[in-house]
Tab-separated table of C-alpha atoms and ligand atoms in Angstrom:
chain	number	residue	atom	x	y	z
A	534	MET	CA	-51.063	49.390	40.688
A	535	LYS	CA	-52.520	45.884	42.201
A	536	ARG	CA	-55.460	44.255	41.269
A	537	THR	CA	-55.065	40.847	42.878
A	538	LYS	CA	-59.109	41.057	43.932
A	539	SER	CA	-60.160	42.244	40.855
A	540	ASP	CA	-58.044	39.316	38.730
A	541	LYS	CA	-59.259	36.678	41.261
A	542	PHE	CA	-63.067	38.023	40.743
A	543	PHE	CA	-62.595	37.503	37.452
A	544	LYS	CA	-61.550	34.115	37.061
A	545	ARG	CA	-64.870	33.730	39.323
A	546	ALA	CA	-66.926	35.124	36.890
A	547	GLN	CA	-65.890	33.490	33.841
A	548	GLN	CA	-66.993	30.444	35.773
A	549	HIS	CA	-70.395	31.391	35.530
A	550	ILE	CA	-70.679	34.593	33.255
A	551	PRO	CA	-69.980	33.975	29.631
A	552	GLY	CA	-66.347	35.656	29.232
A	553	GLY	CA	-66.739	36.726	32.987
A	554	VAL	CA	-68.867	39.704	31.949
A	555	ASN	CA	-72.208	40.932	31.118
A	556	SER	CA	-71.578	43.336	27.682
A	557	PRO	CA	-68.630	42.132	26.045
A	558	VAL	CA	-66.689	45.317	26.119
A	559	ARG	CA	-65.997	45.196	29.465
A	560	ALA	CA	-64.068	42.005	29.328
A	561	PHE	CA	-61.045	44.119	27.836
A	562	LYS	CA	-60.193	41.383	25.076
A	563	SER	CA	-59.371	44.219	22.604
A	564	VAL	CA	-57.141	45.692	24.843
A	565	GLY	CA	-55.551	42.847	26.288
A	566	GLY	CA	-55.026	42.270	30.201
A	567	GLU	CA	-57.971	41.769	32.669
A	568	PRO	CA	-60.992	43.665	33.603
A	569	VAL	CA	-61.381	45.516	37.009
A	570	PHE	CA	-63.726	45.047	38.980
A	571	ILE	CA	-65.664	48.228	40.429
A	572	LYS	CA	-66.886	48.416	44.234
A	573	LYS	CA	-68.549	51.866	43.944
A	574	ALA	CA	-68.110	55.564	42.512
A	575	LYS	CA	-68.526	58.783	43.656
A	576	GLY	CA	-68.283	62.246	41.576
A	577	ALA	CA	-66.126	61.775	39.056
A	578	TYR	CA	-64.226	58.973	40.185
A	579	LEU	CA	-64.599	55.026	40.306
A	580	TYR	CA	-62.727	52.672	42.709
A	581	ASP	CA	-62.318	49.124	42.504
A	582	VAL	CA	-62.295	46.380	44.479
A	583	ASP	CA	-58.323	46.435	45.373
A	584	GLY	CA	-59.174	50.430	46.580
A	585	ASN	CA	-57.606	51.785	43.187
A	586	LYS	CA	-59.244	55.204	42.580
A	587	TYR	CA	-59.524	56.136	38.641
A	588	ILE	CA	-60.635	59.518	37.079
A	589	ASP	CA	-63.199	57.590	35.140
A	590	TYR	CA	-64.134	59.069	31.275
A	591	ILE	CA	-66.846	56.511	30.550
A	592	ALA	CA	-69.482	57.559	32.679
A	593	SER	CA	-70.849	54.281	32.435
A	594	TRP	CA	-70.929	54.717	28.627
A	595	GLY	CA	-72.741	58.183	29.315
A	596	PRO	CA	-75.433	58.007	32.044
A	597	MET	CA	-73.549	59.567	34.514
A	598	ILE	CA	-73.358	62.860	32.917
A	599	LEU	CA	-73.923	64.816	36.031
A	600	GLY	CA	-71.031	62.627	38.133
A	601	HIS	CA	-71.663	59.057	39.928
A	602	ALA	CA	-73.855	58.913	43.364
A	603	HIS	CA	-75.322	61.982	42.554
A	604	LYS	CA	-77.079	62.992	45.286
A	605	PRO	CA	-80.804	63.978	44.481
A	606	VAL	CA	-80.702	61.185	41.837
A	607	ILE	CA	-79.820	58.857	44.806
A	608	LYS	CA	-81.928	60.802	47.470
A	609	ALA	CA	-84.718	60.114	44.750
A	610	ILE	CA	-84.241	56.659	44.412
A	611	LYS	CA	-84.475	56.218	47.934
A	612	LYS	CA	-87.793	57.811	48.284
A	613	TYR	CA	-89.440	56.070	45.723
A	614	ALA	CA	-87.860	52.248	46.319
A	615	GLU	CA	-89.863	52.642	49.551
A	616	TYR	CA	-93.272	52.688	47.610
A	617	SER	CA	-92.495	49.622	45.859
A	618	THR	CA	-90.191	49.050	42.959
A	619	SER	CA	-92.652	48.105	40.358
A	620	TYR	CA	-96.678	48.424	39.742
A	621	GLY	CA	-96.931	47.149	36.321
A	622	ALA	CA	-99.811	50.127	36.201
A	623	PRO	CA	-99.804	53.724	34.976
A	624	THR	CA	-98.188	55.839	37.272
A	625	LYS	CA	-98.105	59.619	37.651
A	626	LEU	CA	-94.343	59.878	37.611
A	627	GLU	CA	-94.501	58.378	33.789
A	628	ILE	CA	-96.743	61.590	32.872
A	629	GLU	CA	-93.907	63.846	34.497
A	630	MET	CA	-91.372	61.852	32.702
A	631	ALA	CA	-92.756	62.040	29.380
A	632	GLU	CA	-94.000	65.980	29.379
A	633	LEU	CA	-90.632	66.410	30.691
A	634	ILE	CA	-88.754	64.585	27.500
A	635	CYS	CA	-91.259	66.619	25.462
A	636	SER	CA	-90.717	70.392	26.322
A	637	MET	CA	-86.980	69.569	26.032
A	638	VAL	CA	-86.603	68.085	22.865
A	639	PRO	CA	-87.686	69.320	19.382
A	640	ASN	CA	-90.009	67.597	17.253
A	641	VAL	CA	-91.286	65.069	19.568
A	642	ASP	CA	-95.133	65.062	20.261
A	643	LEU	CA	-95.621	61.493	21.898
A	644	ILE	CA	-92.844	59.232	23.487
A	645	ARG	CA	-92.658	55.421	24.740
A	646	MET	CA	-90.607	54.164	27.369
A	647	VAL	CA	-88.383	51.172	27.324
A	648	SER	CA	-85.767	49.774	29.078
A	649	SER	CA	-82.711	50.277	26.915
A	650	GLY	CA	-81.494	51.643	23.758
A	651	THR	CA	-81.477	48.503	21.790
A	652	GLU	CA	-85.183	48.644	22.685
A	653	ALA	CA	-85.685	52.077	21.762
A	654	CYS	CA	-83.951	51.842	18.375
A	655	MET	CA	-85.637	47.915	17.344
A	656	SER	CA	-88.923	49.741	17.882
A	657	ALA	CA	-88.205	52.435	16.580
A	658	VAL	CA	-87.362	50.506	13.156
A	659	ARG	CA	-90.636	48.430	13.227
A	660	LEU	CA	-92.829	51.480	13.711
A	661	ALA	CA	-91.126	53.131	10.567
A	662	ARG	CA	-91.754	50.097	8.837
A	663	GLY	CA	-95.359	49.712	9.977
A	664	TYR	CA	-95.997	53.189	9.061
A	665	ALA	CA	-94.402	53.067	6.117
A	666	GLY	CA	-95.371	49.791	4.254
A	667	LYS	CA	-91.817	48.638	3.549
A	668	ASN	CA	-89.101	46.620	4.782
A	669	LYS	CA	-85.999	47.927	4.284
A	670	ILE	CA	-83.621	49.981	6.308
A	671	ILE	CA	-80.550	52.104	5.559
A	672	LYS	CA	-77.703	52.582	8.334
A	673	PHE	CA	-74.165	53.233	8.457
A	674	GLU	CA	-71.007	51.372	8.214
A	675	GLY	CA	-69.965	51.722	12.181
A	676	ASN	CA	-72.967	53.135	13.550
A	677	TYR	CA	-74.486	51.031	16.549
A	678	HIS	CA	-77.987	51.074	16.785
A	679	GLY	CA	-78.316	47.966	19.854
A	680	HIS	CA	-78.033	44.339	19.736
A	681	ALA	CA	-81.084	43.464	17.274
A	682	ASP	CA	-81.082	41.398	14.839
A	683	ALA	CA	-81.464	44.235	12.079
A	684	PHE	CA	-78.677	46.513	13.464
A	685	LEU	CA	-75.591	43.957	13.433
A	686	VAL	CA	-74.597	44.302	10.027
A	687	LYS	CA	-71.389	46.334	9.691
A	688	ALA	CA	-72.366	47.524	13.278
A	689	GLY	CA	-69.545	49.635	15.536
A	690	SER	CA	-69.083	49.469	19.318
A	691	GLY	CA	-68.346	46.024	20.433
A	692	VAL	CA	-69.097	44.747	17.219
A	693	ALA	CA	-66.188	46.368	15.339
A	694	THR	CA	-63.689	46.186	18.304
A	695	PHE	CA	-64.390	42.429	18.103
A	696	ASN	CA	-63.869	42.592	14.359
A	697	ILE	CA	-66.957	40.513	13.907
A	698	GLN	CA	-67.813	40.780	10.230
A	699	SER	CA	-71.100	39.175	10.459
A	700	VAL	CA	-73.145	37.658	13.701
A	701	PRO	CA	-73.872	34.098	13.573
A	702	GLY	CA	-77.458	33.580	14.566
A	703	VAL	CA	-78.703	36.603	12.402
A	704	THR	CA	-80.786	35.054	9.316
A	705	GLY	CA	-80.181	36.197	5.602
A	706	GLY	CA	-83.400	37.763	5.681
A	707	VAL	CA	-83.117	39.763	8.303
A	708	SER	CA	-79.932	41.358	6.768
A	709	ASN	CA	-80.672	41.392	3.205
A	710	ASP	CA	-83.152	43.678	4.825
A	711	THR	CA	-80.378	46.238	6.592
A	712	LEU	CA	-78.900	48.063	3.542
A	713	THR	CA	-75.416	49.690	4.770
A	714	VAL	CA	-73.445	53.099	3.463
A	715	PRO	CA	-70.493	54.474	4.602
A	716	TYR	CA	-70.604	57.556	7.255
A	717	ASN	CA	-70.732	60.880	5.969
A	718	ASP	CA	-71.138	59.648	2.197
A	719	LEU	CA	-74.487	61.249	0.672
A	720	GLU	CA	-73.741	60.242	-2.447
A	721	ALA	CA	-73.411	56.654	-1.521
A	722	VAL	CA	-76.747	57.011	0.517
A	723	LYS	CA	-78.653	58.421	-2.863
A	724	GLN	CA	-77.600	55.384	-5.083
A	725	LYS	CA	-78.981	53.101	-2.767
A	726	VAL	CA	-82.112	55.030	-2.306
A	727	ALA	CA	-82.292	54.982	-6.226
A	728	GLU	CA	-81.621	51.326	-6.395
A	729	HIS	CA	-84.593	50.280	-4.140
A	730	LYS	CA	-86.963	52.919	-5.111
A	731	ASN	CA	-90.294	52.585	-2.567
A	732	GLU	CA	-88.624	49.931	-0.865
A	733	ILE	CA	-86.775	51.964	2.035
A	734	ALA	CA	-88.446	52.641	5.455
A	735	ALA	CA	-86.010	54.306	7.055
A	736	ILE	CA	-82.852	56.091	7.245
A	737	ILE	CA	-81.046	55.326	10.974
A	738	ILE	CA	-78.559	57.401	11.624
A	739	GLU	CA	-75.976	58.331	14.929
A	740	PRO	CA	-76.222	62.145	14.470
A	741	VAL	CA	-72.947	62.237	15.594
A	742	ALA	CA	-71.358	58.965	15.807
A	743	GLY	CA	-69.645	57.818	18.627
A	744	ASN	CA	-69.237	53.900	18.354
A	745	MET	CA	-66.484	54.118	16.357
A	746	GLY	CA	-64.820	56.600	18.455
A	747	CYS	CA	-66.259	59.992	18.023
A	748	ILE	CA	-67.014	61.095	14.408
A	749	LEU	CA	-68.978	64.099	13.385
A	750	PRO	CA	-70.914	64.880	10.541
A	751	LYS	CA	-69.755	66.498	7.811
A	752	PRO	CA	-71.691	70.080	7.145
A	753	GLY	CA	-74.469	69.287	5.108
A	754	PHE	CA	-74.739	65.402	5.662
A	755	LEU	CA	-77.970	65.494	7.828
A	756	GLU	CA	-79.146	68.140	5.768
A	757	GLY	CA	-78.905	66.484	2.443
A	758	LEU	CA	-80.209	63.421	4.651
A	759	ARG	CA	-83.563	64.684	5.954
A	760	LYS	CA	-83.490	66.023	1.845
A	761	ILE	CA	-83.986	62.630	0.920
A	762	CYS	CA	-86.203	61.513	3.441
A	763	ASP	CA	-88.812	64.259	2.559
A	764	GLU	CA	-88.081	63.684	-1.385
A	765	GLU	CA	-88.690	59.583	-0.717
A	766	ASN	CA	-91.116	59.656	1.581
A	767	ILE	CA	-88.629	57.673	4.177
A	768	VAL	CA	-88.617	57.922	7.908
A	769	PHE	CA	-85.661	59.884	9.135
A	770	ILE	CA	-84.745	58.170	12.561
A	771	PHE	CA	-82.208	59.891	14.631
A	772	ASP	CA	-80.528	57.249	17.243
A	773	GLU	CA	-79.539	59.727	20.228
A	774	VAL	CA	-79.057	56.810	22.822
A	775	MET	CA	-75.604	58.592	23.249
A	776	THR	CA	-76.328	62.335	21.806
A	777	GLY	CA	-79.604	62.696	23.499
A	778	PHE	CA	-79.807	64.917	26.606
A	779	ARG	CA	-75.391	64.852	26.261
A	780	MET	CA	-74.983	67.742	23.415
A	781	SER	CA	-77.315	69.751	24.872
A	782	ALA	CA	-81.194	69.662	26.663
A	783	GLY	CA	-82.574	69.147	23.444
A	784	GLY	CA	-80.020	66.505	21.751
A	785	ALA	CA	-78.353	66.551	18.670
A	786	GLN	CA	-81.243	67.667	16.752
A	787	GLN	CA	-81.723	70.862	18.461
A	788	MET	CA	-77.507	71.234	18.936
A	789	LEU	CA	-77.434	70.460	14.871
A	790	GLY	CA	-80.493	72.388	14.050
A	791	ILE	CA	-81.799	69.198	12.129
A	792	ASN	CA	-85.271	67.852	12.552
A	793	ALA	CA	-85.932	63.781	12.782
A	794	ASP	CA	-89.233	62.049	12.080
A	795	LEU	CA	-88.328	59.607	15.089
A	796	VAL	CA	-86.004	59.688	17.770
A	797	THR	CA	-84.832	56.828	20.156
A	798	TYR	CA	-82.801	57.473	23.543
A	799	GLY	CA	-80.831	55.940	26.252
A	800	LYS	CA	-78.200	56.208	28.581
A	801	VAL	CA	-78.390	59.700	30.096
A	802	ILE	CA	-82.150	59.643	29.892
A	803	GLY	CA	-82.533	56.805	32.760
A	804	GLY	CA	-79.384	58.627	34.805
A	805	GLY	CA	-78.093	55.130	35.118
A	806	LEU	CA	-80.984	53.102	35.545
A	807	PRO	CA	-82.383	51.227	32.758
A	808	VAL	CA	-84.218	53.391	30.249
A	809	GLY	CA	-84.760	54.008	26.966
A	810	ALA	CA	-87.164	55.582	24.864
A	811	PHE	CA	-88.561	56.621	21.106
A	812	GLY	CA	-90.593	58.967	19.958
A	813	GLY	CA	-91.606	61.695	17.268
A	814	LYS	CA	-94.356	62.872	15.311
A	815	ARG	CA	-97.868	62.097	16.135
A	816	LYS	CA	-98.878	60.937	13.066
A	817	ILE	CA	-96.400	58.324	12.996
A	818	MET	CA	-96.326	57.719	16.890
A	819	GLU	CA	-100.154	56.650	16.640
A	820	HIS	CA	-99.320	53.326	14.686
A	821	ILE	CA	-97.805	52.460	17.677
A	822	ALA	CA	-100.431	49.639	19.925
A	823	PRO	CA	-102.816	50.317	21.611
A	824	LEU	CA	-103.566	53.022	19.196
A	825	GLY	CA	-102.394	51.801	16.562
A	826	ASN	CA	-101.840	48.004	15.043
A	827	VAL	CA	-97.680	48.256	15.338
A	828	TYR	CA	-97.051	45.920	18.815
A	829	GLN	CA	-94.492	47.166	21.206
A	830	ALA	CA	-95.024	46.571	25.019
A	831	GLY	CA	-92.871	45.785	28.078
A	832	THR	CA	-93.528	44.438	31.881
A	833	LEU	CA	-90.809	46.929	33.277
A	834	SER	CA	-91.497	49.882	30.978
A	835	GLY	CA	-91.510	53.057	32.836
A	836	ASN	CA	-90.481	51.558	35.914
A	837	PRO	CA	-90.956	54.173	38.761
A	838	LEU	CA	-87.399	53.576	39.923
A	839	ALA	CA	-85.913	53.908	36.339
A	840	MET	CA	-88.391	56.910	35.833
A	841	ILE	CA	-87.507	58.952	38.971
A	842	ALA	CA	-83.535	58.335	38.459
A	843	GLY	CA	-84.344	59.685	34.731
A	844	TYR	CA	-86.579	62.424	35.901
A	845	THR	CA	-84.349	63.922	38.632
A	846	THR	CA	-81.310	63.863	36.000
A	847	LEU	CA	-83.036	65.506	32.963
A	848	LYS	CA	-84.746	67.771	35.286
A	849	GLU	CA	-81.428	68.846	36.423
A	850	LEU	CA	-80.244	69.092	33.149
A	851	LYS	CA	-83.288	71.268	31.862
A	852	ASP	CA	-82.934	73.788	34.689
A	853	ASN	CA	-79.361	74.152	34.714
A	854	GLN	CA	-78.175	74.549	30.808
A	855	SER	CA	-75.059	76.149	31.847
A	856	ILE	CA	-73.894	72.393	32.466
A	857	TYR	CA	-73.727	71.948	28.970
A	858	LYS	CA	-71.146	75.084	28.644
A	859	GLU	CA	-69.378	73.767	31.185
A	860	LEU	CA	-69.229	70.288	29.942
A	861	GLU	CA	-68.198	71.705	26.411
A	862	GLU	CA	-64.949	74.203	28.319
A	863	LYS	CA	-63.937	71.101	30.253
A	864	THR	CA	-63.677	69.201	27.130
A	865	ILE	CA	-61.992	71.655	25.215
A	866	TYR	CA	-59.298	72.392	27.953
A	867	LEU	CA	-58.873	67.999	27.526
A	868	ARG	CA	-58.887	68.417	23.890
A	869	ASP	CA	-56.720	71.321	23.431
A	870	GLY	CA	-53.973	69.979	26.511
A	871	MET	CA	-53.713	66.916	24.566
A	872	LYS	CA	-53.214	68.468	21.679
A	873	LYS	CA	-50.155	70.108	23.210
A	874	VAL	CA	-48.728	67.085	24.354
A	875	LEU	CA	-49.267	65.099	21.104
A	876	ASP	CA	-48.174	67.919	18.759
A	877	ALA	CA	-45.031	67.914	20.699
A	878	ASN	CA	-44.433	64.360	20.683
A	879	GLY	CA	-44.978	64.071	16.517
A	880	ARG	CA	-46.787	60.806	16.322
A	881	PRO	CA	-49.642	61.341	13.876
A	882	TYR	CA	-52.978	61.654	15.696
A	883	VAL	CA	-56.377	63.283	14.881
A	884	ILE	CA	-58.762	64.351	17.974
A	885	ASN	CA	-62.213	64.416	17.054
A	886	GLN	CA	-64.731	66.360	19.219
A	887	LEU	CA	-68.126	67.316	20.147
A	888	GLY	CA	-69.481	68.998	23.185
A	889	SER	CA	-68.315	66.361	25.632
A	890	MET	CA	-67.868	63.477	23.491
A	891	ILE	CA	-64.260	63.270	22.511
A	892	SER	CA	-61.666	60.366	21.261
A	893	LEU	CA	-58.171	59.828	20.041
A	894	HIS	CA	-57.247	58.149	16.848
A	895	TYR	CA	-53.486	57.104	16.022
A	896	SER	CA	-54.147	57.870	12.597
A	897	GLU	CA	-52.670	60.144	9.633
A	898	GLN	CA	-55.469	60.875	8.269
A	899	PRO	CA	-59.050	62.460	8.796
A	900	VAL	CA	-61.208	60.301	10.797
A	901	VAL	CA	-64.433	61.008	9.363
A	902	ASP	CA	-66.319	57.173	8.750
A	903	PHE	CA	-65.165	53.543	9.603
A	904	ALA	CA	-62.902	52.972	6.908
A	905	SER	CA	-60.615	55.749	8.351
A	906	ALA	CA	-61.311	54.708	11.850
A	907	SER	CA	-60.438	51.071	11.266
A	908	LYS	CA	-56.910	52.527	9.680
A	909	ALA	CA	-55.699	53.790	13.012
A	910	ASP	CA	-53.027	52.269	14.702
A	911	ILE	CA	-54.969	50.229	17.533
A	912	GLN	CA	-51.736	48.844	19.336
A	913	MET	CA	-50.735	52.419	20.194
A	914	PHE	CA	-54.323	52.878	21.620
A	915	ASN	CA	-54.213	49.552	23.369
A	916	LYS	CA	-50.860	50.825	25.092
A	917	LEU	CA	-52.558	54.309	26.223
A	918	PHE	CA	-55.050	52.690	27.376
A	919	HIS	CA	-53.110	50.514	29.855
A	920	TYR	CA	-50.776	52.975	30.583
A	921	MET	CA	-53.348	55.687	31.520
A	922	LEU	CA	-55.467	52.884	34.047
A	923	ASN	CA	-51.845	51.742	35.783
A	924	ASN	CA	-52.008	55.642	36.111
A	925	GLY	CA	-55.555	55.822	37.709
A	926	ILE	CA	-57.278	56.728	34.188
A	927	TYR	CA	-60.308	54.842	32.995
A	928	LEU	CA	-60.597	54.952	29.446
A	929	PRO	CA	-63.184	53.180	27.136
A	930	PRO	CA	-61.342	49.768	26.783
A	931	SER	CA	-61.767	50.263	22.628
A	932	ALA	CA	-60.316	52.362	20.203
A	933	TYR	CA	-63.857	52.475	18.940
A	934	GLU	CA	-65.537	54.254	21.849
A	935	SER	CA	-65.812	57.647	22.555
A	936	TRP	CA	-64.831	58.911	25.741
A	937	PHE	CA	-67.873	60.635	27.625
A	938	LEU	CA	-67.058	63.517	30.443
A	939	ASN	CA	-69.267	64.392	33.262
A	940	ASN	CA	-69.773	67.680	35.334
A	941	ALA	CA	-67.875	66.218	38.357
A	942	LEU	CA	-64.830	66.120	36.485
A	943	THR	CA	-62.019	68.782	38.026
A	944	TYR	CA	-59.373	71.204	36.070
A	945	GLU	CA	-57.232	69.116	38.373
A	946	ASP	CA	-58.450	65.893	36.883
A	947	LEU	CA	-58.426	67.031	33.238
A	948	ASP	CA	-54.774	68.178	34.325
A	949	ASN	CA	-53.512	65.031	35.895
A	950	THR	CA	-54.754	62.967	32.584
A	951	ILE	CA	-52.410	65.671	29.991
A	952	SER	CA	-49.995	65.281	32.404
A	953	VAL	CA	-50.034	61.077	32.414
A	954	LEU	CA	-50.765	61.699	28.694
A	955	LYS	CA	-47.144	63.257	28.277
A	956	ASP	CA	-45.786	60.682	30.531
A	957	PHE	CA	-46.826	57.835	28.044
A	958	LEU	CA	-45.726	59.833	25.252
A	959	ILE	CA	-42.193	60.487	26.578
A	960	GLU	CA	-41.725	56.554	27.202
A	961	HIS	CA	-43.195	55.581	23.452
A	962	SER	CA	-41.621	58.331	21.267
B	903	PLP	C1	-75.554	52.319	23.646
B	903	PLP	C2	-76.060	52.546	22.301
B	903	PLP	C3	-77.298	51.620	21.977
B	903	PLP	C4	-77.787	50.894	22.557
B	903	PLP	O1	-78.115	51.370	24.122
B	903	PLP	P1	-77.926	49.863	24.791
B	903	PLP	O2	-78.893	50.910	26.262
B	903	PLP	O3	-77.082	49.174	25.419
B	903	PLP	O4	-79.268	48.726	24.571
B	903	PLP	C5	-78.037	52.395	20.645
B	903	PLP	N1	-77.738	52.787	19.849
B	903	PLP	C6	-76.137	54.068	20.306
B	903	PLP	C7	-76.222	55.274	19.623
B	903	PLP	C8	-75.664	54.095	21.650
B	903	PLP	O5	-74.849	54.576	21.770
């Protein structure tokens, strides 16, 4: 597969963009090789600047759950763009968006729109601290909550991909207020909470982890955290930037039957435009300005184009919830097909999957937390990544990322993916 134009663009990009990219994982540094520059996408397919076509398993890291350039979304954006692209004053669209979200997800009385998942998580933690009058937070090793200072301690996603142990620029003061424990380790949480009695404002978690590959919460783990939060007066924050509107119309809260106090959203919520949101119980959310003194604001928050793209996507998901069943069936089909060829090959592997999130680790032991995810054979994943890419299948360029299915994928696409995996395994047995 020729990528001469992509290679040229990458050289040119590096002249004026750090590393040639605007978000690190796109640079392919961990998998090696050079990034592919995309020209356009439609449905389940990406097309690069050299005219190559790829089956897309990233879906823009989640948002394109209905497929790329989904007609109703594009039509709505075009219509609203004619009215002007931003006002900095309230609009009816924002009310409709808030009403729609509150009607879909459990436990959200009030919701504030922002422009990214990072902003949502950062603001939710500030609110939790302001509400609780305490400073420390607990997060889980390998969970990623965006790039705000407080979260860059043992973070997943790009921070794990690039093996960055501590991030220069994050002060000791900030890091000291972030306590970390292994994912799925309830005892470790109990111990931390006991060590820091009455100091912990919030526990923030990815209810299904997607930033160290896909990792499921063990039975009882989230329930145990809920209990600790209730007993110790700690705000329980679900970071549903990845799982929100993907696991189900009501997100992981609904799918797993656990209530959080605050929830953050991003990715799917914007239908491909920059949107995030945080919301939750009224008695906590009332502390946000202008109702309360916890300050939070945004010039482009609730931007009309972002709102209509998000609204159109969420409305379709709400009205047509069979999409989730279809997506899950496709993901299970892919999982089982991959298992069949992997079993025949004999090399140890782990596939974790829930709903339309799935990942493959070349690991001999179950992958349940960051430590076990790190022990997987990354070199094998990297070889797989390039083999798939050169055969028209675009996986996330890191073993530490979940794959996201979109509903435009056909069973033919899935068969094609399994068959390329089979060829890869024959060549690498
Ligand atoms: C992507 C992600 C974020 C950050 O969202 P951005 O929009 O990239 O700032 C936060 N939390 C989780 C769980 C994510 O997957």
